[in-house]
C-alpha positions in Angstrom: -17.8 -0.5 -1.1 -16.9 -0.5 2.6 -17.5 -4.2 2.8 -15.3 -4.8 -0.3 -12.5 -2.8 1.3 -12.7 -4.8 4.5 -13.2 -8.2 2.9 -10.2 -7.9 0.5 -8.1 -5.9 3.0 -7.5 -3.0 0.6 -7.8 0.7 1.0 -11.1 2.4 0.2 -9.3 4.3 -2.6 -8.3 1.0 -4.3 -12.0 -0.1 -4.3 -13.1 3.2 -5.9 -10.3 3.2 -8.4 -11.0 -0.4 -9.4 -14.7 0.3 -9.7 -14.1 3.3 -11.9 -11.7 1.3 -14.1 -14.6 -1.2 -14.7 -17.1 1.5 -15.7 -18.8 2.4 -12.4 -19.9 6.0 -12.2 -19.2 7.2 -8.7 -20.4 10.5 -7.3 -18.6 12.8 -4.9 -20.3 11.2 -1.9 -19.1 7.7 -3.1 -15.5 8.9 -3.1 -15.5 10.3 0.5 -13.2 8.2 2.6 -15.3 6.4 5.2 -14.7 6.9 9.0 -14.2 4.1 11.5 -17.9 4.3 12.4 -18.9 3.8 8.8 -16.9 0.5 8.8 -18.5 -0.6 12.1 -22.0 0.4 10.9 -21.4 -1.9 7.9 -20.5 -4.7 10.3 -16.8 -4.9 9.4 -13.5 -3.5 10.7 -11.4 -1.0 8.9 -8.5 -2.9 7.3 -5.2 -2.5 9.2 -2.2 -1.3 7.3 0.2 -4.2 6.4 3.2 -2.0 7.3 3.6 0.9 9.7 4.4 4.2 8.0 8.2 4.4 7.4 8.7 0.6 7.7 10.4 -1.2 4.8 10.1 -5.0 4.5 13.3 -6.9 4.9 13.0 -8.6 1.5 12.7 -5.1 -0.1 15.9 -4.0 1.6 17.6 -7.3 0.5 16.5 -6.5 -3.1 18.0 -3.0 -2.8 21.3 -4.4 -1.6 21.4 -6.9 -4.5 20.6 -4.3 -7.0 23.4 -2.1 -5.8 25.9 -5.0 -5.7 25.0 -6.0 -9.2 25.5 -2.4 -10.3 21.9 -2.0 -11.4 21.5 1.1 -9.2 23.9 3.4 -7.5 24.6 3.2 -3.7 22.8 6.4 -3.2 19.7 5.2 -5.1 19.7 1.8 -3.2 19.9 3.7 0.1 17.0 6.0 -1.0 14.9 3.0 -2.0 15.7 1.1 1.2 15.0 4.3 3.3 18.2 3.7 5.3 22.0 3.6 5.0 23.3 0.4 3.6 26.8 -0.8 4.6 
């Protein structure tokens, strides 16, 4: 499971959830989030997050602005989704 997470650059929880959805029976030890050393022991590196915590992609912010300007969401909701004030 560690190798799958590293190969497909997804979190370990995505791997375990997907396996369960496809009928795998996982035990408590299978669900324990691996440490960095577990990844290194498997010969792979832990996948790096695509975004830093708190960062919002520019294209997402643009979509929030468009939604607000097209009156699909309120300004307050657009700002909440963009995680920043929009002017």
